[in-house]
Coordinates of C-alpha atoms and ligand atoms in Angstrom, one line a residue:
X292 CA 90.0 105.3 87.0
X293 CA 86.9 107.2 85.9
X294 CA 84.3 105.4 87.9
X295 CA 81.2 107.1 86.7
X296 CA 80.9 106.0 83.2
X297 CA 80.9 102.3 82.8
X298 CA 81.9 101.2 79.3
X299 CA 79.7 98.4 78.1
X300 CA 80.2 95.9 75.5
X301 CA 76.8 95.1 74.2
X302 CA 76.1 91.5 73.7
X303 CA 74.3 91.3 70.4
X304 CA 72.2 88.3 70.6
X305 CA 69.4 89.4 68.4
X306 CA 69.7 90.2 64.8
X307 CA 66.9 92.8 65.2
X308 CA 69.2 95.0 67.4
X309 CA 71.6 97.4 65.8
X310 CA 75.2 96.8 66.7
X311 CA 76.2 99.3 69.4
X312 CA 79.6 98.3 70.7
X313 CA 81.1 100.2 73.6
X314 CA 78.2 102.6 74.0
X315 CA 78.5 104.5 77.2
X316 CA 75.9 103.5 79.7
X317 CA 75.9 105.8 82.8
X318 CA 74.9 104.3 86.1
X319 CA 74.8 106.4 89.2
X320 CA 75.8 105.9 91.9
X321 CA 78.6 104.1 90.1
X322 CA 79.0 101.6 93.0
X323 CA 77.6 101.3 96.5
X324 CA 78.3 99.7 99.9
X325 CA 76.8 97.0 102.0
X326 CA 75.7 97.7 105.6
X327 CA 73.9 101.0 105.3
X328 CA 70.9 101.3 107.8
X329 CA 68.8 102.5 104.9
X330 CA 68.6 99.4 102.7
X331 CA 67.0 100.9 99.6
X332 CA 69.2 102.0 96.7
X333 CA 67.9 103.6 93.5
X334 CA 70.2 103.5 90.4
X335 CA 69.9 106.1 87.7
X336 CA 70.6 104.4 84.3
X337 CA 71.2 106.5 81.3
X338 CA 71.6 105.0 77.8
X339 CA 69.9 105.2 74.5
X340 CA 66.3 103.8 74.6
X341 CA 67.2 101.9 77.8
X342 CA 63.7 102.2 79.1
X343 CA 62.6 99.6 76.6
X344 CA 64.7 96.9 78.3
X345 CA 63.8 94.7 81.3
X346 CA 66.3 94.6 84.2
X347 CA 67.6 91.4 85.8
X348 CA 69.7 91.1 88.9
X349 CA 70.7 88.0 90.8
X350 CA 72.9 88.4 93.9
X351 CA 72.4 87.0 97.4
X352 CA 70.8 89.6 99.6
X353 CA 70.0 92.0 96.8
X354 CA 66.4 92.2 95.8
X355 CA 65.3 94.0 92.6
X356 CA 62.2 95.7 93.9
X357 CA 61.0 97.6 90.8
X358 CA 62.1 99.5 87.8
X359 CA 60.7 103.0 87.1
X360 CA 60.5 104.7 83.8
X361 CA 60.2 108.5 83.3
X362 CA 59.1 110.5 80.3
X363 CA 62.5 110.3 78.6
X364 CA 63.1 106.8 77.3
X365 CA 66.8 107.1 77.8
X366 CA 66.5 106.7 81.5
X367 CA 65.6 103.9 83.9
X368 CA 65.6 104.0 87.7
X369 CA 66.3 100.6 89.3
X370 CA 65.0 100.2 92.9
X371 CA 67.0 97.7 94.8
X372 CA 66.9 96.5 98.4
X373 CA 70.2 95.4 100.0
X374 CA 69.5 93.3 103.0
X375 CA 71.8 93.7 106.1
X376 CA 73.5 90.4 105.6
X377 CA 74.6 91.0 102.0
X378 CA 78.3 90.4 101.5
X379 CA 80.5 92.7 99.5
X380 CA 81.0 91.7 95.9
X381 CA 79.9 92.4 92.4
X382 CA 77.1 91.1 90.3
X383 CA 75.8 91.6 86.7
X384 CA 72.9 93.9 86.0
X385 CA 71.4 92.6 82.7
X386 CA 69.3 94.7 80.4
X387 CA 67.1 92.5 78.2
X388 CA 64.9 92.9 75.3
X389 CA 62.8 90.2 73.6
X390 CA 64.5 87.5 75.7
X391 CA 68.0 88.7 74.7
X392 CA 70.6 90.4 76.8
X393 CA 71.3 93.7 75.1
X394 CA 73.5 95.1 77.8
X395 CA 75.3 93.9 80.9
X396 CA 77.2 95.8 83.5
X397 CA 78.9 94.6 86.7
X398 CA 77.8 96.5 89.8
X399 CA 80.0 96.5 92.8
X400 CA 79.0 96.6 96.5
X401 CA 81.9 97.5 98.7
X402 CA 82.5 96.8 102.4
X403 CA 81.9 100.0 104.4
X404 CA 85.0 101.7 105.9
X405 CA 86.1 101.4 109.5
X406 CA 84.6 104.5 111.1
X407 CA 87.5 105.2 113.4
X408 CA 89.2 108.5 112.4
X409 CA 86.5 109.1 109.8
X410 CA 83.0 110.6 109.6
X411 CA 83.9 112.5 112.8
X412 CA 81.9 115.6 112.4
X413 CA 83.3 118.9 113.5
X414 CA 82.5 121.0 116.6
X415 CA 83.8 124.0 118.6
X416 CA 87.0 122.2 119.4
X417 CA 87.8 122.7 115.7
X418 CA 88.9 125.6 113.6
X419 CA 87.9 125.4 109.9
X420 CA 90.2 126.7 107.2
X421 CA 88.3 127.6 104.0
X422 CA 90.3 127.6 100.8
X423 CA 89.4 128.0 97.1
X424 CA 91.2 125.2 95.3
X425 CA 91.8 127.1 92.0
X426 CA 93.4 129.9 94.0
X427 CA 95.5 128.2 96.7
X428 CA 98.4 126.5 95.0
X429 CA 99.1 125.0 91.6
X430 CA 100.8 121.7 92.4
X431 CA 100.5 120.3 88.9
X432 CA 100.8 122.7 85.9
X433 CA 100.1 119.8 83.5
X434 CA 96.4 119.7 84.4
X435 CA 95.8 123.5 84.0
X436 CA 94.5 122.9 80.5
X437 CA 92.9 119.6 79.5
X438 CA 91.2 118.5 76.3
X439 CA 87.4 118.6 76.5
X440 CA 87.4 121.4 79.1
X441 CA 85.5 124.5 77.9
X442 CA 87.6 127.0 79.7
X443 CA 91.3 127.4 79.5
X444 CA 93.5 128.6 82.3
X445 CA 94.2 132.4 82.3
X446 CA 95.9 133.7 85.4
X447 CA 95.6 137.3 84.2
X448 CA 91.8 137.1 84.3
X449 CA 90.6 137.6 87.9
X450 CA 87.5 135.6 87.0
X451 CA 89.3 132.9 85.1
X452 CA 90.8 129.6 86.0
X453 CA 94.3 130.0 87.5
X454 CA 95.4 126.4 87.8
X455 CA 95.3 125.6 91.5
X456 CA 94.5 122.0 92.3
X457 CA 94.4 119.1 94.8
X458 CA 98.1 118.5 94.5
X459 CA 98.7 122.1 95.5
X460 CA 96.6 121.5 98.6
X461 CA 98.3 118.2 99.5
X462 CA 101.7 119.8 99.1
X463 CA 100.8 122.4 101.7
X464 CA 99.0 120.3 104.3
X465 CA 102.0 120.7 106.6
X466 CA 101.7 124.5 106.3
X467 CA 98.0 124.3 107.1
X468 CA 98.5 121.9 110.0
X469 CA 101.3 124.0 111.4
X470 CA 99.1 127.1 111.5
X471 CA 96.9 125.2 114.0
X472 CA 93.6 124.8 112.2
X473 CA 92.0 121.4 112.4
X474 CA 89.5 121.1 109.6
X475 CA 89.5 121.9 105.9
X476 CA 86.5 123.3 104.0
X477 CA 87.5 123.3 100.3
X478 CA 85.2 125.1 97.9
X479 CA 83.6 122.6 95.5
X480 CA 85.9 120.3 93.6
X481 CA 83.3 118.6 91.3
X482 CA 83.6 119.0 87.6
X483 CA 82.5 122.4 86.5
X484 CA 82.9 122.2 82.7
X485 CA 81.4 125.6 82.1
X486 CA 82.5 128.3 79.6
X487 CA 83.1 131.0 82.1
X488 CA 83.5 131.3 85.9
X489 CA 84.2 127.6 86.1
X490 CA 86.9 128.2 88.8
X491 CA 84.5 128.8 91.6
X492 CA 83.0 125.4 91.5
X493 CA 79.3 126.1 92.2
X494 CA 78.1 124.9 88.7
X495 CA 78.6 121.2 88.8
X496 CA 78.5 119.4 85.5
X497 CA 79.0 115.9 87.0
X498 CA 78.0 115.1 90.6
X499 CA 80.3 112.1 90.7
X500 CA 83.5 113.4 89.3
X501 CA 86.3 115.6 90.6
X502 CA 87.1 118.3 88.0
X503 CA 90.1 116.9 86.1
X504 CA 91.8 120.3 86.3
X505 CA 91.8 119.8 90.1
X506 CA 92.8 116.1 89.8
X507 CA 91.1 112.7 89.9
X508 CA 88.7 111.1 92.3
X509 CA 91.6 109.1 93.6
X510 CA 93.6 112.3 94.2
X511 CA 90.7 113.5 96.4
X512 CA 90.8 110.2 98.3
X513 CA 94.6 110.6 98.8
X514 CA 94.0 114.2 100.0
X515 CA 91.5 112.9 102.5
X516 CA 93.9 110.2 103.7
X517 CA 96.6 112.8 104.1
X518 CA 94.3 115.1 106.0
X519 CA 93.2 112.3 108.4
X520 CA 96.8 111.1 108.9
X521 CA 97.5 114.6 110.3
X522 CA 94.6 114.4 112.7
X523 CA 92.6 117.0 110.7
X524 CA 89.1 116.7 109.2
X525 CA 87.6 117.2 105.8
X526 CA 84.5 119.1 105.0
X527 CA 83.0 118.8 101.5
X528 CA 81.1 121.7 99.9
X529 CA 77.9 120.5 98.3
X530 CA 75.3 122.2 96.1
X531 CA 71.8 120.8 95.9
X532 CA 70.0 123.9 94.7
X533 CA 71.4 124.1 91.2
X534 CA 73.8 122.5 88.7
X535 CA 75.8 124.0 85.9
X536 CA 74.2 124.8 82.5
X537 CA 76.6 122.4 80.9
X538 CA 75.7 119.5 83.2
X539 CA 75.5 116.3 81.1
X540 CA 71.8 115.8 81.8
X541 CA 70.9 119.3 80.6
X542 CA 70.9 118.0 77.0
X543 CA 68.7 115.0 77.8
X544 CA 66.7 115.7 81.0
X545 CA 64.9 112.6 82.5
X546 CA 61.7 114.7 82.7
X547 CA 60.8 118.3 82.2
X548 CA 60.3 118.7 85.9
X549 CA 63.9 117.6 86.7
X550 CA 64.6 121.3 86.9
X551 CA 62.3 124.3 87.6
X552 CA 61.4 125.7 84.2
X553 CA 59.9 129.1 83.6
X554 CA 58.4 130.6 80.4
X555 CA 61.4 133.0 80.4
X556 CA 64.5 133.3 82.6
X557 CA 63.4 134.0 86.1
X558 CA 65.9 134.8 88.8
X559 CA 65.4 133.8 92.5
X560 CA 64.5 136.7 94.6
X561 CA 67.3 135.7 97.0
X562 CA 64.9 136.5 99.8
X563 CA 65.5 133.5 102.0
X564 CA 63.2 134.7 104.7
X565 CA 60.2 134.0 102.5
X566 CA 60.3 130.2 103.4
X567 CA 60.1 130.9 107.1
X568 CA 58.1 134.1 107.1
X569 CA 54.6 133.4 108.6
X570 CA 53.1 136.2 106.5
X571 CA 54.8 135.5 103.1
X572 CA 52.6 135.2 100.1
X573 CA 53.2 131.8 98.5
X574 CA 54.1 133.5 95.2
X575 CA 57.2 135.0 96.9
X576 CA 58.4 131.8 98.4
X577 CA 57.9 130.0 95.1
X578 CA 59.9 132.6 93.2
X579 CA 62.7 132.3 95.9
X580 CA 62.8 128.5 95.7
X581 CA 62.1 127.9 92.0
X582 CA 63.8 131.0 90.5
X583 CA 67.3 130.3 89.1
X584 CA 70.3 131.5 91.1
X585 CA 71.9 132.5 87.8
X586 CA 71.5 132.0 84.1
X587 CA 74.2 129.4 84.1
X588 CA 72.8 127.6 87.1
X589 CA 69.6 125.6 86.3
X590 CA 67.5 125.3 89.4
X591 CA 67.0 121.7 90.4
X592 CA 63.5 120.6 91.4
X593 CA 63.9 118.5 94.6
X594 CA 60.1 117.8 94.5
X595 CA 61.0 115.3 91.8
X596 CA 61.3 112.0 93.8
X597 CA 64.1 110.6 91.5
X598 CA 66.2 113.8 91.8
X599 CA 65.6 113.8 95.6
X600 CA 67.0 110.2 95.9
X601 CA 69.8 111.1 93.5
X602 CA 71.0 114.0 95.6
X603 CA 70.7 112.1 98.9
X604 CA 72.5 109.1 97.6
X605 CA 75.2 111.3 96.0
X606 CA 76.0 112.9 99.4
X607 CA 76.1 109.5 101.1
X608 CA 78.4 108.2 98.3
X609 CA 80.9 111.0 98.8
X610 CA 80.8 110.7 102.6
X611 CA 81.6 107.0 102.5
X612 CA 83.9 107.2 99.4
X613 CA 86.1 110.1 100.7
X614 CA 85.7 109.5 104.5
X615 CA 84.2 113.0 104.9
X616 CA 83.8 114.5 108.4
X617 CA 81.3 117.2 107.4
X618 CA 79.4 118.9 104.7
X619 CA 78.9 122.5 104.0
X620 CA 75.6 122.9 102.1
X621 CA 75.5 125.9 99.7
X622 CA 72.4 128.1 99.5
X623 CA 70.7 125.9 102.0
X624 CA 67.3 127.6 102.1
X625 CA 66.9 127.7 98.3
X626 CA 66.0 124.0 97.6
X627 CA 62.8 122.4 98.7
X628 CA 63.1 122.6 102.5
X629 CA 61.3 119.3 103.3
X630 CA 63.6 117.4 101.0
X631 CA 66.6 119.1 102.7
X632 CA 65.2 118.0 106.1
X633 CA 64.9 114.4 104.9
X634 CA 68.5 114.6 103.5
X635 CA 69.8 115.8 106.9
X636 CA 68.0 113.0 108.7
X637 CA 69.3 110.4 106.2
X638 CA 72.9 111.5 106.7
X639 CA 72.7 111.6 110.5
X640 CA 71.0 108.2 110.5
X641 CA 74.0 106.7 108.8
X642 CA 76.7 108.9 110.4
X643 CA 75.6 109.9 113.9
X644 CA 78.8 111.9 114.7
X645 CA 78.6 113.8 111.4
X646 CA 78.1 117.5 111.1
X647 CA 76.5 119.6 108.3
X648 CA 76.6 123.4 108.2
X649 CA 74.1 125.1 106.0
X650 CA 74.7 128.4 104.3
X651 CA 71.7 130.4 105.5
X652 CA 72.6 133.9 104.6
X653 CA 70.1 135.8 106.7
X654 CA 70.5 138.9 108.7
X655 CA 68.7 138.2 112.0
X656 CA 69.3 135.4 114.5
X657 CA 65.7 134.0 114.5
X658 CA 65.8 133.7 110.7
X659 CA 69.1 131.7 111.0
X660 CA 67.9 129.7 114.0
X661 CA 64.9 128.5 112.0
X662 CA 67.4 126.3 110.0
X663 CA 69.2 124.7 112.9
X664 CA 68.2 121.2 113.9
X665 CA 65.6 121.0 116.7
X666 CA 64.9 124.7 116.7
X667 CA 61.2 124.0 117.5
X668 CA 60.0 126.0 114.5
X669 CA 56.3 127.0 115.0
X670 CA 55.4 125.7 111.6
X671 CA 56.6 122.3 112.6
X672 CA 59.7 122.4 110.4
X673 CA 62.9 120.7 111.6
X674 CA 65.8 121.1 109.2
X675 CA 67.9 118.2 110.8
X676 CA 71.0 120.3 110.0
X677 CA 73.1 120.6 113.1
X678 CA 75.0 123.7 112.2
X679 CA 74.4 127.0 110.4
X680 CA 76.7 129.9 109.6
X681 CA 76.3 132.9 111.9
X682 CA 75.8 135.7 109.4
X683 CA 74.2 138.1 112.0
X684 CA 77.5 137.9 114.0
X685 CA 79.5 138.5 110.9
X686 CA 77.4 141.6 110.1
X687 CA 78.1 142.9 113.5
X688 CA 81.8 142.1 113.3
X689 CA 82.1 143.9 110.1
X690 CA 81.1 147.3 111.6
X691 CA 81.8 147.0 115.3
X692 CA 85.4 148.2 115.2
X693 CA 84.8 150.9 112.6
X694 CA 82.0 152.8 114.4
X695 CA 82.0 155.3 117.1
X696 CA 80.8 153.8 120.4
X697 CA 77.2 154.4 121.2
X698 CA 74.2 152.9 122.8
X699 CA 73.7 150.4 119.9
X700 CA 76.9 151.0 117.9
X701 CA 80.5 150.0 118.2
X702 CA 81.6 147.0 120.1
X703 CA 78.2 146.6 121.8
X704 CA 77.0 145.1 118.5
X705 CA 78.9 141.9 119.3
X706 CA 77.4 141.8 122.8
X707 CA 73.9 142.4 121.4
X708 CA 74.0 139.7 118.8
X709 CA 75.3 137.1 121.3
X710 CA 72.6 138.2 123.7
X711 CA 70.0 136.8 121.3
X712 CA 71.5 133.3 121.4
X713 CA 68.4 132.0 123.2
X714 CA 66.8 131.5 119.8
X715 CA 69.3 128.9 118.8
X716 CA 68.9 125.3 120.0
X717 CA 72.7 125.0 120.0
X718 CA 74.7 128.2 119.8
X719 CA 78.0 126.4 120.2
X720 CA 77.3 124.6 116.8
X721 CA 77.2 127.9 114.8
X722 CA 80.1 128.4 112.4
X723 CA 81.5 131.9 113.0
X724 CA 83.7 133.9 110.6
X725 CA 85.0 137.3 109.7
X726 CA 85.0 136.6 105.9
X727 CA 84.7 133.9 103.3
X728 CA 84.9 133.4 99.5
X729 CA 81.7 135.5 98.9
X730 CA 82.4 138.6 100.8
X731 CA 85.2 141.2 101.0
X732 CA 88.2 140.1 103.0
X733 CA 87.9 141.3 106.5
X734 CA 91.0 143.5 106.3
X735 CA 89.4 145.3 103.4
X736 CA 86.3 146.1 105.4
X737 CA 88.5 147.6 108.2
X738 CA 90.5 150.2 106.1
X739 CA 93.4 147.7 106.1
X740 CA 93.8 148.2 109.8
X741 CA 95.6 145.1 111.0
X742 CA 94.8 145.9 114.6
X743 CA 91.1 145.4 113.8
X744 CA 91.8 142.1 112.0
X745 CA 93.6 140.8 115.0
X746 CA 90.7 141.8 117.3
X747 CA 88.3 140.0 115.0
X748 CA 90.4 136.9 115.0
X749 CA 90.9 136.9 118.8
X750 CA 87.1 137.3 119.1
X751 CA 86.0 134.4 116.8
X752 CA 88.7 132.2 118.3
X753 CA 87.5 132.7 121.9
X754 CA 83.7 133.3 121.8
X755 CA 81.2 130.5 121.4
X756 CA 80.9 128.6 118.1
X757 CA 83.1 127.0 115.5
X758 CA 85.6 129.5 114.0
X759 CA 86.2 129.5 110.3
X760 CA 89.1 131.3 108.7
X761 CA 89.5 132.2 105.1
X762 CA 92.7 131.2 103.4
X763 CA 95.3 133.9 103.3
X764 CA 94.0 135.8 106.3
X765 CA 97.2 134.7 108.1
X766 CA 99.2 136.3 105.3
X767 CA 97.3 139.6 105.3
X768 CA 95.8 138.9 101.9
X769 CA 93.5 141.8 100.9
X770 CA 90.9 142.5 98.3
X771 CA 92.7 145.5 97.0
X772 CA 91.3 148.0 94.5
X773 CA 89.2 145.5 92.5
X774 CA 86.2 144.7 94.6
X775 CA 84.9 141.9 92.4
X776 CA 84.7 138.2 93.4
X777 CA 87.9 137.4 91.6
X778 CA 89.8 139.7 93.9
X779 CA 88.3 138.2 97.0
X780 CA 89.7 134.9 95.8
X781 CA 93.2 135.9 94.9
X782 CA 96.1 133.4 94.4
X783 CA 98.3 132.8 97.4
X784 CA 101.7 134.3 96.6
X785 CA 104.1 131.3 96.3
X786 CA 101.5 128.8 95.2
X787 CA 102.5 129.1 91.6
X788 CA 106.0 128.3 90.3
X789 CA 106.5 131.7 88.7
X790 CA 105.6 133.7 91.8
X791 CA 108.3 136.2 92.9
X792 CA 108.2 135.0 96.5
X793 CA 106.8 132.2 98.5
X794 CA 104.6 133.3 101.4
X795 CA 104.1 129.6 102.5
X796 CA 107.6 129.9 103.9
X797 CA 108.9 132.3 106.6
X798 CA 111.7 133.5 104.3
X799 CA 109.1 134.6 101.7
X800 CA 107.0 136.7 104.0
X801 CA 107.2 140.4 104.8
X802 CA 107.6 141.3 108.5
X803 CA 104.0 142.3 108.6
X804 CA 102.8 139.0 107.1
X805 CA 105.0 137.1 109.5
X806 CA 103.6 139.1 112.4
X807 CA 100.0 138.2 111.4
X808 CA 100.9 134.6 110.8
X809 CA 102.5 134.3 114.2
X810 CA 99.6 136.1 115.9
X811 CA 97.1 133.6 114.5
X812 CA 99.3 130.6 115.0
X813 CA 99.8 131.5 118.6
X814 CA 96.1 131.7 119.4
X815 CA 95.2 128.7 117.2
X816 CA 97.7 126.4 118.8
X817 CA 96.8 127.5 122.3
X818 CA 93.1 127.1 121.4
X819 CA 93.7 123.5 120.3
X820 CA 94.7 122.5 123.9
X821 CA 92.3 124.7 125.8
X822 CA 89.0 122.8 126.2
X823 CA 87.4 125.6 128.1
X824 CA 87.2 127.5 124.9
X825 CA 85.6 124.5 123.2
X826 CA 83.0 123.5 125.7
X827 CA 83.2 126.1 128.6
X828 CA 80.3 128.4 129.3
X829 CA 80.3 132.0 128.1
X830 CA 79.5 135.0 130.3
X831 CA 79.9 138.5 129.1
X832 CA 79.5 142.0 130.6
X833 CA 77.8 145.0 129.1
X834 CA 80.6 146.9 127.2
X835 CA 81.6 150.1 129.0
X836 CA 83.6 152.9 127.5
X837 CA 84.4 150.9 124.5
X838 CA 85.7 147.9 126.4
X839 CA 84.1 144.5 126.1
X840 CA 84.9 141.8 128.6
X841 CA 83.8 138.2 128.6
X842 CA 84.9 134.9 130.3
X843 CA 84.9 131.3 129.2
X844 CA 84.8 129.0 132.1
X845 CA 84.2 125.5 133.4
X846 CA 84.8 123.8 136.8
X847 CA 88.6 124.0 136.5
X848 CA 89.6 126.7 134.0
X849 CA 88.7 130.3 133.3
X850 CA 89.8 132.5 130.4
X851 CA 89.2 136.3 130.4
X852 CA 89.0 138.1 127.1
X853 CA 89.3 141.9 127.0
X854 CA 88.6 143.9 123.9
X855 CA 89.4 147.6 123.8
X856 CA 87.7 149.2 120.8
X857 CA 89.1 152.7 121.6
X858 CA 91.9 154.2 119.6
X859 CA 93.6 155.1 122.9
X860 CA 95.1 152.9 125.6
X861 CA 92.6 152.3 128.4
X862 CA 93.1 151.3 132.0
X863 CA 90.4 148.8 133.0
X864 CA 89.4 148.7 136.6
X865 CA 88.4 145.1 137.1
X866 CA 86.1 145.3 140.2
X867 CA 83.1 144.6 138.1
X868 CA 84.4 141.1 137.4
X869 CA 84.7 139.9 141.0
X870 CA 82.7 136.8 140.3
X871 CA 85.7 135.6 138.3
X872 CA 88.5 137.6 139.9
X873 CA 89.6 137.6 143.5
X874 CA 92.6 139.5 145.0
X875 CA 94.9 136.6 144.4
X876 CA 94.0 135.9 140.8
X877 CA 96.9 136.0 138.4
X878 CA 96.8 135.8 134.6
X879 CA 98.9 135.0 131.6
X880 CA 98.1 136.8 128.4
X881 CA 98.5 134.1 125.8
X882 CA 99.4 136.2 122.8
X883 CA 102.3 138.1 124.4
X884 CA 103.1 135.4 127.0
X885 CA 103.2 138.2 129.7
X886 CA 102.1 137.3 133.3
X887 CA 99.7 139.8 134.9
X888 CA 99.5 140.4 138.6
X889 CA 97.5 141.9 140.2
X890 CA 94.6 141.9 137.8
X891 CA 93.2 145.1 139.4
X892 CA 94.0 147.7 136.8
X893 CA 94.5 146.3 133.4
X894 CA 96.3 148.5 130.8
X895 CA 95.0 147.7 127.3
X896 CA 96.5 149.4 124.2
X897 CA 94.0 150.9 121.8
X898 CA 92.2 148.5 119.3
X899 CA 93.6 145.5 121.0
X900 CA 92.3 142.2 122.4
X901 CA 93.9 140.4 125.3
X902 CA 93.3 136.7 126.0
X903 CA 94.1 136.0 129.6
X904 CA 94.3 132.6 131.2
X905 CA 93.5 132.9 134.9
X906 CA 95.0 131.1 137.8
X907 CA 93.4 131.4 141.2
Ligands
CA144 CA1 97.1 122.8 88.0

């Protein structure tokens, strides 16, 4: 079913009206639910000259509060109130002109879903697996090219569509679960009917429709069910800052201020700090917020109250419809920040356990902390967004293992960034990562040195925060010669029927790939059942001679992590750590499974991390 476009049969009751049978009348949200705390609902109605009609609704518990018109006569906004005792069901919405019904549509109110096993949020007990749906696996080659889609599949073009889809993800859920991750962040799946670069998903052309080349809305529901049946969680990628230049409303905007328009194309400065900078000139923050992210990405104006409602309701619709557990918000500082704060509050009011992670791509901890809920920002701002990505830690991780050790270089960079956690209201709710779909794969930033990749993975899987892995890291996928975005987002070998080998299976992997897969799987599966890593305290020691040591601990358990950033093997004398180690302490290194006793002089190979579970 295509739920967004409701086909109407116009009831022609007046000879004065032209016959318009089966004209498409778009109503969004296409349906809603009873039982939300927030009882107001605003419907966007799009149809030719619809503003000239009067609206009539009769359903117990549903009150038609008002109808708003906007400069474009092809739009109406219906303001309804759904009282708490309203029963699920459907009712007609009648559009009348001169005492005649000119259009009628049935609107459905569904019963809200049982929250158990849904809307769970995500936290430091989770590990997020990020995948790009066009590049993960092609489970249905019949949907690669579809009529009406502007861009055809072309796997030879690194920036083209390759054909991956929801079926491909569903087919490999056992692979993902077996690896030991617990949550899926899938790059946007909404329709991106653009002429170029449509594969990446950040140019939505319909906010209520899964791109048919990925599958249907029902396929997404089925994927969500399959994820939840496996005890995993689903995080949806959302974009409020911009839509695609071929979005359906671009040809018929409700009002000129629906998007931010400039006399000539004006690009955002991408300087996210300007909206928190106490010294910023307003002209800089305006250009950052109202400038366009790209020529093909019209900048939405969240000051417009109808658009604001539209976006908030759209996110609630997807949470309830697809039983989401979390949202990743793209370019989080770019939209109007007060609107984003209201959005965060509305989501958490309805789904108290939910989590939202904002992409706040900023270099310094205070700039990132500004965007985390309850940060106590001096300008009075509260984002209401529980989680943000830890870009400062990523910046440190990218260089820490490549540099010579020095006062402020080398592995001390990790220590230094973490030492600034006092600026965050909740450091454990930061999403930490070594790479993602926008930056070079970690291995590529480390001269393809697998030892460094393993250190990075051991680090993000044991320090504070919510780890996020990028698909294919477990298979040693690299960026290769081509450094463009397309090469960061390569296809998984074996995801396409014509691939020469299938890296999703042990038989299809090289020994090196299998070694990396096993390394990650071992830590991930151990981490799942080690609560001290999820909620335990972190204490770290100043790195000495290129060796960084930290502990995760609670009342019953202690884990010691040792990272040797030297090329050479190092013998670590452990006397400094006597607050955690006593003469009888023994340890088990969880990657190798080797027992260690005594823990007095630890031998650590060069460029290696050891994760040691302690027993007193
Ligand atoms: Ca396909």
